[in-house]
């Protein structure tokens, strides 16, 4: 294989289960209501998996991304899946996706950095292609978070949904994926946790909110700087869909202009952890809200208090 100067996103796809859970339905399970949920996190509804596994959703999203890119499964030599909710340990989700799509001979591995996972996975695939270890990769974020929700805890059950988003990454003469800026605050990592085989999602909301609204804008600015792009020149800002107030705060502090499209898919999808960024980006592209070739800032952050961001060229 050759060493490429860079990589580019050639196609995107997403999958969300057909079952939709509204705020009104949630209010029948727990002491909450639509107005309270919207004011706290901005969510109106979320998708809930029933008989769809993490691998099923990842496969569906990957298939759509491959179709959009015009790439056959047999051309893929690397599959990377970001997930923190897979029940099965072996085989990993990436291998199941490869089997489902009838790939052969590819490398396949999973990444778990929770909500920043897609950006981590995209970065590692970008590095692999530029190093000559792969030529074409499928990068996926897929989660079934509702398996870990305590439906009696109104502070967390309102937040999460299920789904998957995927990107096809190919070698390119000019970089279409900017340098990654990644790291975290491990000392505060237990602020978001799923501990034990049958544990529920727990989080210290105030800690997470304060960290996200104070620590992440410099990360976003640095990702732009490394890509040679000013924040005001971004065509779109696609952050992890954690909380509408967090999204708006980071966008405001970043100083993006009115012409910049800000992804707010959380309203209709909830927080889907590693799947949230690729789902939101795929929807923007599907609706052609962002022109081909335009710079888009991706910013993942969350569990473990990890973060990762990069500027990508819109396919």
PDB file of C-alpha atoms in Angstrom:
ATOM      1  CA  UNK A   1       0.000   0.000   0.000  1.00  0.00           C
ATOM      2  CA  UNK A   2       1.124   3.566  -0.649  1.00  0.00           C
ATOM      3  CA  UNK A   3       1.557   6.322   1.901  1.00  0.00           C
ATOM      4  CA  UNK A   4      -1.011   9.041   1.305  1.00  0.00           C
ATOM      5  CA  UNK A   5      -0.452  12.719   2.105  1.00  0.00           C
ATOM      6  CA  UNK A   6      -3.868  12.784   3.734  1.00  0.00           C
ATOM      7  CA  UNK A   7      -7.340  11.302   3.841  1.00  0.00           C
ATOM      8  CA  UNK A   8     -10.841  12.480   3.058  1.00  0.00           C
ATOM      9  CA  UNK A   9     -14.372  11.500   4.032  1.00  0.00           C
ATOM     10  CA  UNK A  10     -15.885   9.984   0.895  1.00  0.00           C
ATOM     11  CA  UNK A  11     -19.357   9.134   2.213  1.00  0.00           C
ATOM     12  CA  UNK A  12     -21.575   9.201   5.283  1.00  0.00           C
ATOM     13  CA  UNK A  13     -24.511   7.197   6.578  1.00  0.00           C
ATOM     14  CA  UNK A  14     -26.615   6.806   9.689  1.00  0.00           C
ATOM     15  CA  UNK A  15     -29.223   4.538  11.229  1.00  0.00           C
ATOM     16  CA  UNK A  16     -31.762   5.187  13.983  1.00  0.00           C
ATOM     17  CA  UNK A  17     -34.273   2.629  15.261  1.00  0.00           C
ATOM     18  CA  UNK A  18     -37.883   3.302  14.232  1.00  0.00           C
ATOM     19  CA  UNK A  19     -39.141   3.330  17.838  1.00  0.00           C
ATOM     20  CA  UNK A  20     -39.400   6.938  19.020  1.00  0.00           C
ATOM     21  CA  UNK A  21     -39.775   7.831  22.689  1.00  0.00           C
ATOM     22  CA  UNK A  22     -41.247  11.285  23.279  1.00  0.00           C
ATOM     23  CA  UNK A  23     -41.049  13.477  26.358  1.00  0.00           C
ATOM     24  CA  UNK A  24     -44.766  12.957  26.883  1.00  0.00           C
ATOM     25  CA  UNK A  25     -44.253   9.178  27.099  1.00  0.00           C
ATOM     26  CA  UNK A  26     -41.387   9.657  29.533  1.00  0.00           C
ATOM     27  CA  UNK A  27     -43.597  11.750  31.784  1.00  0.00           C
ATOM     28  CA  UNK A  28     -45.773   8.654  32.244  1.00  0.00           C
ATOM     29  CA  UNK A  29     -42.769   6.712  33.618  1.00  0.00           C
ATOM     30  CA  UNK A  30     -41.069   9.291  35.809  1.00  0.00           C
ATOM     31  CA  UNK A  31     -41.813  12.616  37.493  1.00  0.00           C
ATOM     32  CA  UNK A  32     -40.996  14.981  34.637  1.00  0.00           C
ATOM     33  CA  UNK A  33     -42.665  16.833  31.779  1.00  0.00           C
ATOM     34  CA  UNK A  34     -41.938  18.126  28.303  1.00  0.00           C
ATOM     35  CA  UNK A  35     -41.275  21.723  29.378  1.00  0.00           C
ATOM     36  CA  UNK A  36     -38.804  20.677  32.099  1.00  0.00           C
ATOM     37  CA  UNK A  37     -36.859  18.407  29.734  1.00  0.00           C
ATOM     38  CA  UNK A  38     -36.665  21.003  26.975  1.00  0.00           C
ATOM     39  CA  UNK A  39     -35.503  23.693  29.371  1.00  0.00           C
ATOM     40  CA  UNK A  40     -32.831  21.459  30.920  1.00  0.00           C
ATOM     41  CA  UNK A  41     -31.342  19.699  27.895  1.00  0.00           C
ATOM     42  CA  UNK A  42     -33.284  20.719  24.782  1.00  0.00           C
ATOM     43  CA  UNK A  43     -34.493  17.236  23.877  1.00  0.00           C
ATOM     44  CA  UNK A  44     -37.953  16.571  22.425  1.00  0.00           C
ATOM     45  CA  UNK A  45     -37.621  12.877  21.541  1.00  0.00           C
ATOM     46  CA  UNK A  46     -35.118  10.062  21.142  1.00  0.00           C
ATOM     47  CA  UNK A  47     -34.881   6.725  19.280  1.00  0.00           C
ATOM     48  CA  UNK A  48     -34.884   3.462  21.231  1.00  0.00           C
ATOM     49  CA  UNK A  49     -33.573   0.128  19.932  1.00  0.00           C
ATOM     50  CA  UNK A  50     -35.818  -2.894  20.401  1.00  0.00           C
ATOM     51  CA  UNK A  51     -34.433  -5.916  18.521  1.00  0.00           C
ATOM     52  CA  UNK A  52     -31.535  -4.013  16.911  1.00  0.00           C
ATOM     53  CA  UNK A  53     -28.107  -4.763  18.411  1.00  0.00           C
ATOM     54  CA  UNK A  54     -25.158  -2.363  18.398  1.00  0.00           C
ATOM     55  CA  UNK A  55     -23.653  -4.383  15.522  1.00  0.00           C
ATOM     56  CA  UNK A  56     -26.953  -4.316  13.592  1.00  0.00           C
ATOM     57  CA  UNK A  57     -27.138  -0.535  13.786  1.00  0.00           C
ATOM     58  CA  UNK A  58     -23.452  -0.138  12.976  1.00  0.00           C
ATOM     59  CA  UNK A  59     -23.850  -2.390   9.926  1.00  0.00           C
ATOM     60  CA  UNK A  60     -26.836  -0.415   8.632  1.00  0.00           C
ATOM     61  CA  UNK A  61     -25.013   2.910   8.995  1.00  0.00           C
ATOM     62  CA  UNK A  62     -21.850   1.516   7.378  1.00  0.00           C
ATOM     63  CA  UNK A  63     -23.796   0.126   4.449  1.00  0.00           C
ATOM     64  CA  UNK A  64     -25.311   3.534   3.746  1.00  0.00           C
ATOM     65  CA  UNK A  65     -21.929   5.240   4.021  1.00  0.00           C
ATOM     66  CA  UNK A  66     -20.377   2.761   1.578  1.00  0.00           C
ATOM     67  CA  UNK A  67     -23.206   3.337  -0.877  1.00  0.00           C
ATOM     68  CA  UNK A  68     -22.807   7.113  -0.590  1.00  0.00           C
ATOM     69  CA  UNK A  69     -19.068   6.806  -1.199  1.00  0.00           C
ATOM     70  CA  UNK A  70     -19.449   4.400  -4.119  1.00  0.00           C
ATOM     71  CA  UNK A  71     -17.184   1.905  -2.347  1.00  0.00           C
ATOM     72  CA  UNK A  72     -17.771  -1.848  -2.322  1.00  0.00           C
ATOM     73  CA  UNK A  73     -17.377  -3.788   0.952  1.00  0.00           C
ATOM     74  CA  UNK A  74     -14.570  -5.821  -0.615  1.00  0.00           C
ATOM     75  CA  UNK A  75     -12.522  -2.644  -1.065  1.00  0.00           C
ATOM     76  CA  UNK A  76     -12.447  -1.927   2.677  1.00  0.00           C
ATOM     77  CA  UNK A  77      -9.321  -2.994   4.529  1.00  0.00           C
ATOM     78  CA  UNK A  78      -9.986  -1.371   7.932  1.00  0.00           C
ATOM     79  CA  UNK A  79     -13.119  -1.176  10.107  1.00  0.00           C
ATOM     80  CA  UNK A  80     -13.076   0.885  13.293  1.00  0.00           C
ATOM     81  CA  UNK A  81     -16.108   1.014  15.596  1.00  0.00           C
ATOM     82  CA  UNK A  82     -16.449   3.436  18.495  1.00  0.00           C
ATOM     83  CA  UNK A  83     -18.814   2.116  21.162  1.00  0.00           C
ATOM     84  CA  UNK A  84     -19.155   1.885  24.929  1.00  0.00           C
ATOM     85  CA  UNK A  85     -22.358  -0.164  25.010  1.00  0.00           C
ATOM     86  CA  UNK A  86     -21.625  -3.418  23.234  1.00  0.00           C
ATOM     87  CA  UNK A  87     -22.784  -6.371  25.346  1.00  0.00           C
ATOM     88  CA  UNK A  88     -20.533  -8.884  23.584  1.00  0.00           C
ATOM     89  CA  UNK A  89     -16.808  -8.780  24.244  1.00  0.00           C
ATOM     90  CA  UNK A  90     -15.670 -11.210  21.530  1.00  0.00           C
ATOM     91  CA  UNK A  91     -15.981 -10.991  18.612  1.00  0.00           C
ATOM     92  CA  UNK A  92     -15.819  -7.212  18.664  1.00  0.00           C
ATOM     93  CA  UNK A  93     -18.407  -5.045  16.927  1.00  0.00           C
ATOM     94  CA  UNK A  94     -16.061  -4.155  14.076  1.00  0.00           C
ATOM     95  CA  UNK A  95     -15.585  -7.829  13.219  1.00  0.00           C
ATOM     96  CA  UNK A  96     -19.347  -8.405  13.304  1.00  0.00           C
ATOM     97  CA  UNK A  97     -19.870  -5.477  10.933  1.00  0.00           C
ATOM     98  CA  UNK A  98     -17.236  -6.873   8.571  1.00  0.00           C
ATOM     99  CA  UNK A  99     -18.932 -10.271   8.628  1.00  0.00           C
ATOM    100  CA  UNK A 100     -22.389  -8.772   8.114  1.00  0.00           C
ATOM    101  CA  UNK A 101     -21.169  -6.842   5.062  1.00  0.00           C
ATOM    102  CA  UNK A 102     -19.266  -9.887   3.734  1.00  0.00           C
ATOM    103  CA  UNK A 103     -15.868  -8.209   3.855  1.00  0.00           C
ATOM    104  CA  UNK A 104     -12.736 -10.315   3.723  1.00  0.00           C
ATOM    105  CA  UNK A 105      -9.197  -9.831   5.025  1.00  0.00           C
ATOM    106  CA  UNK A 106      -9.743  -6.477   6.688  1.00  0.00           C
ATOM    107  CA  UNK A 107      -8.395  -5.293  10.025  1.00  0.00           C
ATOM    108  CA  UNK A 108     -11.138  -4.615  12.562  1.00  0.00           C
ATOM    109  CA  UNK A 109     -11.066  -3.136  16.039  1.00  0.00           C
ATOM    110  CA  UNK A 110     -13.260  -1.285  18.537  1.00  0.00           C
ATOM    111  CA  UNK A 111     -12.502   1.968  20.368  1.00  0.00           C
ATOM    112  CA  UNK A 112     -14.059   2.965  23.682  1.00  0.00           C
ATOM    113  CA  UNK A 113     -13.694   6.582  24.723  1.00  0.00           C
ATOM    114  CA  UNK A 114     -17.472   6.965  25.100  1.00  0.00           C
ATOM    115  CA  UNK A 115     -18.817  10.214  23.653  1.00  0.00           C
ATOM    116  CA  UNK A 116     -15.541  11.289  22.015  1.00  0.00           C
ATOM    117  CA  UNK A 117     -15.190   7.860  20.411  1.00  0.00           C
ATOM    118  CA  UNK A 118     -16.021   8.723  16.812  1.00  0.00           C
ATOM    119  CA  UNK A 119     -13.378  11.454  16.630  1.00  0.00           C
ATOM    120  CA  UNK A 120     -10.838   9.097  18.214  1.00  0.00           C
ATOM    121  CA  UNK A 121     -11.750   6.364  15.721  1.00  0.00           C
ATOM    122  CA  UNK A 122     -11.603   8.779  12.789  1.00  0.00           C
ATOM    123  CA  UNK A 123      -8.156   9.959  13.888  1.00  0.00           C
ATOM    124  CA  UNK A 124      -6.742   6.438  14.213  1.00  0.00           C
ATOM    125  CA  UNK A 125      -8.093   5.478  10.788  1.00  0.00           C
ATOM    126  CA  UNK A 126      -6.636   8.670   9.310  1.00  0.00           C
ATOM    127  CA  UNK A 127      -3.254   7.824  10.848  1.00  0.00           C
ATOM    128  CA  UNK A 128      -3.395   4.244   9.548  1.00  0.00           C
ATOM    129  CA  UNK A 129      -4.092   5.316   5.977  1.00  0.00           C
ATOM    130  CA  UNK A 130      -1.419   8.013   5.962  1.00  0.00           C
ATOM    131  CA  UNK A 131       1.071   5.508   7.380  1.00  0.00           C
ATOM    132  CA  UNK A 132       0.332   3.069   4.575  1.00  0.00           C
ATOM    133  CA  UNK A 133      -1.315   0.462   6.813  1.00  0.00           C
ATOM    134  CA  UNK A 134      -4.693   0.801   5.061  1.00  0.00           C
ATOM    135  CA  UNK A 135      -6.195   2.429   1.986  1.00  0.00           C
ATOM    136  CA  UNK A 136      -9.916   2.511   2.689  1.00  0.00           C
ATOM    137  CA  UNK A 137     -11.578   2.498   6.103  1.00  0.00           C
ATOM    138  CA  UNK A 138     -15.070   2.485   7.523  1.00  0.00           C
ATOM    139  CA  UNK A 139     -15.343   4.436  10.776  1.00  0.00           C
ATOM    140  CA  UNK A 140     -18.489   3.983  12.876  1.00  0.00           C
ATOM    141  CA  UNK A 141     -19.977   5.283  16.106  1.00  0.00           C
ATOM    142  CA  UNK A 142     -22.730   2.983  17.399  1.00  0.00           C
ATOM    143  CA  UNK A 143     -24.514   2.891  20.751  1.00  0.00           C
ATOM    144  CA  UNK A 144     -27.441   1.243  22.500  1.00  0.00           C
ATOM    145  CA  UNK A 145     -27.418   3.438  25.584  1.00  0.00           C
ATOM    146  CA  UNK A 146     -31.006   2.781  26.593  1.00  0.00           C
ATOM    147  CA  UNK A 147     -29.930  -0.671  27.819  1.00  0.00           C
ATOM    148  CA  UNK A 148     -28.119   1.133  30.632  1.00  0.00           C
ATOM    149  CA  UNK A 149     -30.730   3.742  31.527  1.00  0.00           C
ATOM    150  CA  UNK A 150     -32.418   3.796  34.920  1.00  0.00           C
ATOM    151  CA  UNK A 151     -35.925   4.727  33.854  1.00  0.00           C
ATOM    152  CA  UNK A 152     -36.718   5.919  37.375  1.00  0.00           C
ATOM    153  CA  UNK A 153     -33.899   8.478  37.425  1.00  0.00           C
ATOM    154  CA  UNK A 154     -35.259  11.591  35.797  1.00  0.00           C
ATOM    155  CA  UNK A 155     -31.847  13.282  35.713  1.00  0.00           C
ATOM    156  CA  UNK A 156     -30.461  10.685  33.273  1.00  0.00           C
ATOM    157  CA  UNK A 157     -33.347   8.818  31.623  1.00  0.00           C
ATOM    158  CA  UNK A 158     -34.358  11.937  29.692  1.00  0.00           C
ATOM    159  CA  UNK A 159     -30.971  12.178  27.991  1.00  0.00           C
ATOM    160  CA  UNK A 160     -30.115   9.078  26.036  1.00  0.00           C
ATOM    161  CA  UNK A 161     -31.028   7.447  22.744  1.00  0.00           C
ATOM    162  CA  UNK A 162     -29.747   4.761  20.378  1.00  0.00           C
ATOM    163  CA  UNK A 163     -28.316   4.792  16.873  1.00  0.00           C
ATOM    164  CA  UNK A 164     -25.245   4.672  14.660  1.00  0.00           C
ATOM    165  CA  UNK A 165     -23.373   6.914  12.259  1.00  0.00           C
ATOM    166  CA  UNK A 166     -20.593   6.013   9.839  1.00  0.00           C
ATOM    167  CA  UNK A 167     -18.017   7.508   7.507  1.00  0.00           C
ATOM    168  CA  UNK A 168     -15.940   6.019   4.699  1.00  0.00           C
ATOM    169  CA  UNK A 169     -12.377   7.307   4.784  1.00  0.00           C
ATOM    170  CA  UNK A 170     -10.034   7.058   1.784  1.00  0.00           C
ATOM    171  CA  UNK A 171      -6.502   8.176   0.970  1.00  0.00           C
ATOM    172  CA  UNK A 172      -6.141  11.594  -0.649  1.00  0.00           C
ATOM    173  CA  UNK A 173      -3.404  13.768  -2.156  1.00  0.00           C
ATOM    174  CA  UNK A 174      -4.562  16.711  -0.034  1.00  0.00           C
ATOM    175  CA  UNK A 175      -5.675  16.299   3.595  1.00  0.00           C
ATOM    176  CA  UNK A 176      -9.433  16.360   4.070  1.00  0.00           C
ATOM    177  CA  UNK A 177      -9.184  15.364   7.737  1.00  0.00           C
ATOM    178  CA  UNK A 178      -7.274  17.817   9.873  1.00  0.00           C
ATOM    179  CA  UNK A 179      -4.892  16.969  12.722  1.00  0.00           C
ATOM    180  CA  UNK A 180      -6.686  15.646  15.788  1.00  0.00           C
ATOM    181  CA  UNK A 181      -6.605  17.465  19.117  1.00  0.00           C
ATOM    182  CA  UNK A 182      -7.284  14.915  21.826  1.00  0.00           C
ATOM    183  CA  UNK A 183      -6.845  14.412  25.536  1.00  0.00           C
ATOM    184  CA  UNK A 184      -8.906  14.487  28.688  1.00  0.00           C
ATOM    185  CA  UNK A 185      -9.241  15.024  32.405  1.00  0.00           C
ATOM    186  CA  UNK A 186      -8.811  11.488  33.763  1.00  0.00           C
ATOM    187  CA  UNK A 187      -8.857  12.611  37.391  1.00  0.00           C
ATOM    188  CA  UNK A 188     -12.515  13.549  36.912  1.00  0.00           C
ATOM    189  CA  UNK A 189     -13.298  10.600  34.660  1.00  0.00           C
ATOM    190  CA  UNK A 190     -15.806   9.023  37.033  1.00  0.00           C
ATOM    191  CA  UNK A 191     -18.125  11.992  36.556  1.00  0.00           C
ATOM    192  CA  UNK A 192     -19.792   9.831  33.877  1.00  0.00           C
ATOM    193  CA  UNK A 193     -19.831   6.103  34.529  1.00  0.00           C
ATOM    194  CA  UNK A 194     -21.310   2.707  33.699  1.00  0.00           C
ATOM    195  CA  UNK A 195     -19.622   0.418  36.194  1.00  0.00           C
ATOM    196  CA  UNK A 196     -20.314  -3.304  36.310  1.00  0.00           C
ATOM    197  CA  UNK A 197     -21.992  -5.668  33.863  1.00  0.00           C
ATOM    198  CA  UNK A 198     -25.556  -4.584  34.641  1.00  0.00           C
ATOM    199  CA  UNK A 199     -24.960  -1.038  35.890  1.00  0.00           C
ATOM    200  CA  UNK A 200     -26.956   2.033  34.982  1.00  0.00           C
ATOM    201  CA  UNK A 201     -25.543   5.241  33.539  1.00  0.00           C
ATOM    202  CA  UNK A 202     -24.675   7.665  36.307  1.00  0.00           C
ATOM    203  CA  UNK A 203     -23.241  11.126  36.047  1.00  0.00           C
ATOM    204  CA  UNK A 204     -22.383  14.181  38.086  1.00  0.00           C
ATOM    205  CA  UNK A 205     -24.207  16.664  35.908  1.00  0.00           C
ATOM    206  CA  UNK A 206     -22.753  19.855  37.374  1.00  0.00           C
ATOM    207  CA  UNK A 207     -19.179  18.586  37.014  1.00  0.00           C
ATOM    208  CA  UNK A 208     -19.735  17.571  33.399  1.00  0.00           C
ATOM    209  CA  UNK A 209     -21.518  20.813  32.494  1.00  0.00           C
ATOM    210  CA  UNK A 210     -18.816  23.018  34.034  1.00  0.00           C
ATOM    211  CA  UNK A 211     -16.022  21.040  32.358  1.00  0.00           C
ATOM    212  CA  UNK A 212     -17.703  21.074  28.953  1.00  0.00           C
ATOM    213  CA  UNK A 213     -18.477  24.794  29.005  1.00  0.00           C
ATOM    214  CA  UNK A 214     -15.048  25.894  30.244  1.00  0.00           C
ATOM    215  CA  UNK A 215     -12.467  23.423  28.906  1.00  0.00           C
ATOM    216  CA  UNK A 216     -13.597  22.636  25.366  1.00  0.00           C
ATOM    217  CA  UNK A 217     -13.573  25.939  23.506  1.00  0.00           C
ATOM    218  CA  UNK A 218      -9.728  26.034  23.553  1.00  0.00           C
ATOM    219  CA  UNK A 219      -9.750  22.490  22.136  1.00  0.00           C
ATOM    220  CA  UNK A 220     -12.040  23.581  19.312  1.00  0.00           C
ATOM    221  CA  UNK A 221      -9.876  26.608  18.566  1.00  0.00           C
ATOM    222  CA  UNK A 222      -6.722  24.490  18.496  1.00  0.00           C
ATOM    223  CA  UNK A 223      -8.325  22.010  16.071  1.00  0.00           C
ATOM    224  CA  UNK A 224      -9.126  24.927  13.773  1.00  0.00           C
ATOM    225  CA  UNK A 225      -5.609  26.352  14.108  1.00  0.00           C
ATOM    226  CA  UNK A 226      -3.962  23.025  13.240  1.00  0.00           C
ATOM    227  CA  UNK A 227      -6.196  22.722  10.185  1.00  0.00           C
ATOM    228  CA  UNK A 228      -5.387  26.283   9.084  1.00  0.00           C
ATOM    229  CA  UNK A 229      -8.992  27.436   9.436  1.00  0.00           C
ATOM    230  CA  UNK A 230     -10.443  30.333  11.422  1.00  0.00           C
ATOM    231  CA  UNK A 231     -13.606  29.533  13.438  1.00  0.00           C
ATOM    232  CA  UNK A 232     -15.534  32.176  11.523  1.00  0.00           C
ATOM    233  CA  UNK A 233     -14.705  30.372   8.257  1.00  0.00           C
ATOM    234  CA  UNK A 234     -16.335  27.097   9.321  1.00  0.00           C
ATOM    235  CA  UNK A 235     -19.310  25.987   7.251  1.00  0.00           C
ATOM    236  CA  UNK A 236     -20.587  23.872  10.157  1.00  0.00           C
ATOM    237  CA  UNK A 237     -19.869  23.046  13.780  1.00  0.00           C
ATOM    238  CA  UNK A 238     -20.824  19.491  14.732  1.00  0.00           C
ATOM    239  CA  UNK A 239     -20.206  18.859  18.435  1.00  0.00           C
ATOM    240  CA  UNK A 240     -21.208  15.855  20.489  1.00  0.00           C
ATOM    241  CA  UNK A 241     -24.941  16.129  21.122  1.00  0.00           C
ATOM    242  CA  UNK A 242     -24.767  16.110  24.921  1.00  0.00           C
ATOM    243  CA  UNK A 243     -26.975  18.989  25.951  1.00  0.00           C
ATOM    244  CA  UNK A 244     -28.373  21.898  23.947  1.00  0.00           C
ATOM    245  CA  UNK A 245     -27.136  24.414  26.507  1.00  0.00           C
ATOM    246  CA  UNK A 246     -23.595  23.020  26.215  1.00  0.00           C
ATOM    247  CA  UNK A 247     -23.719  23.123  22.403  1.00  0.00           C
ATOM    248  CA  UNK A 248     -24.906  26.722  22.383  1.00  0.00           C
ATOM    249  CA  UNK A 249     -22.352  27.809  24.989  1.00  0.00           C
ATOM    250  CA  UNK A 250     -19.383  26.348  23.096  1.00  0.00           C
ATOM    251  CA  UNK A 251     -20.586  27.785  19.778  1.00  0.00           C
ATOM    252  CA  UNK A 252     -20.991  31.212  21.369  1.00  0.00           C
ATOM    253  CA  UNK A 253     -17.553  31.122  22.997  1.00  0.00           C
ATOM    254  CA  UNK A 254     -15.957  29.838  19.799  1.00  0.00           C
ATOM    255  CA  UNK A 255     -17.315  32.887  17.987  1.00  0.00           C
ATOM    256  CA  UNK A 256     -18.744  31.136  14.957  1.00  0.00           C
ATOM    257  CA  UNK A 257     -20.748  33.438  12.699  1.00  0.00           C
ATOM    258  CA  UNK A 258     -24.397  33.274  11.696  1.00  0.00           C
ATOM    259  CA  UNK A 259     -23.422  31.615   8.415  1.00  0.00           C
ATOM    260  CA  UNK A 260     -22.036  28.623  10.318  1.00  0.00           C
ATOM    261  CA  UNK A 261     -24.486  25.732  10.586  1.00  0.00           C
ATOM    262  CA  UNK A 262     -24.563  24.436  14.171  1.00  0.00           C
ATOM    263  CA  UNK A 263     -25.725  20.848  14.511  1.00  0.00           C
ATOM    264  CA  UNK A 264     -28.508  20.542  17.074  1.00  0.00           C
ATOM    265  CA  UNK A 265     -29.637  16.999  16.341  1.00  0.00           C
ATOM    266  CA  UNK A 266     -29.998  16.407  20.086  1.00  0.00           C
ATOM    267  CA  UNK A 267     -33.518  17.850  19.835  1.00  0.00           C
ATOM    268  CA  UNK A 268     -34.770  14.844  17.855  1.00  0.00           C
ATOM    269  CA  UNK A 269     -32.186  12.175  18.742  1.00  0.00           C
ATOM    270  CA  UNK A 270     -31.090  12.750  22.324  1.00  0.00           C
ATOM    271  CA  UNK A 271     -27.554  11.926  23.441  1.00  0.00           C
ATOM    272  CA  UNK A 272     -26.265   8.922  21.482  1.00  0.00           C
ATOM    273  CA  UNK A 273     -22.670   9.105  22.785  1.00  0.00           C
ATOM    274  CA  UNK A 274     -20.135   8.141  20.100  1.00  0.00           C
ATOM    275  CA  UNK A 275     -22.881   7.955  17.456  1.00  0.00           C
ATOM    276  CA  UNK A 276     -24.044  11.534  17.926  1.00  0.00           C
ATOM    277  CA  UNK A 277     -21.399  13.337  15.865  1.00  0.00           C
ATOM    278  CA  UNK A 278     -21.564  11.127  12.754  1.00  0.00           C
ATOM    279  CA  UNK A 279     -25.370  10.991  12.879  1.00  0.00           C
ATOM    280  CA  UNK A 280     -25.604  14.782  13.054  1.00  0.00           C
ATOM    281  CA  UNK A 281     -23.031  15.263  10.287  1.00  0.00           C
ATOM    282  CA  UNK A 282     -24.665  12.683   8.022  1.00  0.00           C
ATOM    283  CA  UNK A 283     -28.012  14.426   8.396  1.00  0.00           C
ATOM    284  CA  UNK A 284     -26.531  17.829   7.503  1.00  0.00           C
ATOM    285  CA  UNK A 285     -24.995  16.338   4.367  1.00  0.00           C
ATOM    286  CA  UNK A 286     -28.168  14.439   3.494  1.00  0.00           C
ATOM    287  CA  UNK A 287     -30.118  17.709   3.640  1.00  0.00           C
ATOM    288  CA  UNK A 288     -27.300  19.494   1.756  1.00  0.00           C
ATOM    289  CA  UNK A 289     -27.071  22.147   4.456  1.00  0.00           C
ATOM    290  CA  UNK A 290     -23.283  22.137   4.078  1.00  0.00           C
ATOM    291  CA  UNK A 291     -21.631  22.480   0.640  1.00  0.00           C
ATOM    292  CA  UNK A 292     -19.208  19.884  -0.663  1.00  0.00           C
ATOM    293  CA  UNK A 293     -15.610  20.761   0.121  1.00  0.00           C
ATOM    294  CA  UNK A 294     -16.471  23.096   3.000  1.00  0.00           C
ATOM    295  CA  UNK A 295     -14.680  22.911   6.385  1.00  0.00           C
ATOM    296  CA  UNK A 296     -16.598  21.319   9.267  1.00  0.00           C
ATOM    297  CA  UNK A 297     -15.422  21.152  12.875  1.00  0.00           C
ATOM    298  CA  UNK A 298     -16.150  17.893  14.723  1.00  0.00           C
ATOM    299  CA  UNK A 299     -15.845  17.922  18.512  1.00  0.00           C
ATOM    300  CA  UNK A 300     -16.424  14.840  20.656  1.00  0.00           C
ATOM    301  CA  UNK A 301     -16.360  14.958  24.445  1.00  0.00           C
ATOM    302  CA  UNK A 302     -17.729  13.143  27.465  1.00  0.00           C
ATOM    303  CA  UNK A 303     -17.203   9.834  29.279  1.00  0.00           C
ATOM    304  CA  UNK A 304     -13.829   9.485  31.014  1.00  0.00           C
ATOM    305  CA  UNK A 305     -13.840  13.218  30.501  1.00  0.00           C
ATOM    306  CA  UNK A 306     -12.110  12.678  27.188  1.00  0.00           C
ATOM    307  CA  UNK A 307     -12.189  14.967  24.181  1.00  0.00           C
ATOM    308  CA  UNK A 308     -11.146  14.836  20.535  1.00  0.00           C
ATOM    309  CA  UNK A 309     -11.757  17.184  17.646  1.00  0.00           C
ATOM    310  CA  UNK A 310     -10.699  17.765  14.068  1.00  0.00           C
ATOM    311  CA  UNK A 311     -11.726  19.776  11.034  1.00  0.00           C
ATOM    312  CA  UNK A 312     -12.927  17.690   8.091  1.00  0.00           C
ATOM    313  CA  UNK A 313     -13.822  18.583   4.532  1.00  0.00           C
ATOM    314  CA  UNK A 314     -17.496  17.943   3.835  1.00  0.00           C
ATOM    315  CA  UNK A 315     -18.088  15.182   1.259  1.00  0.00           C
TER     316      UNK A 315
END
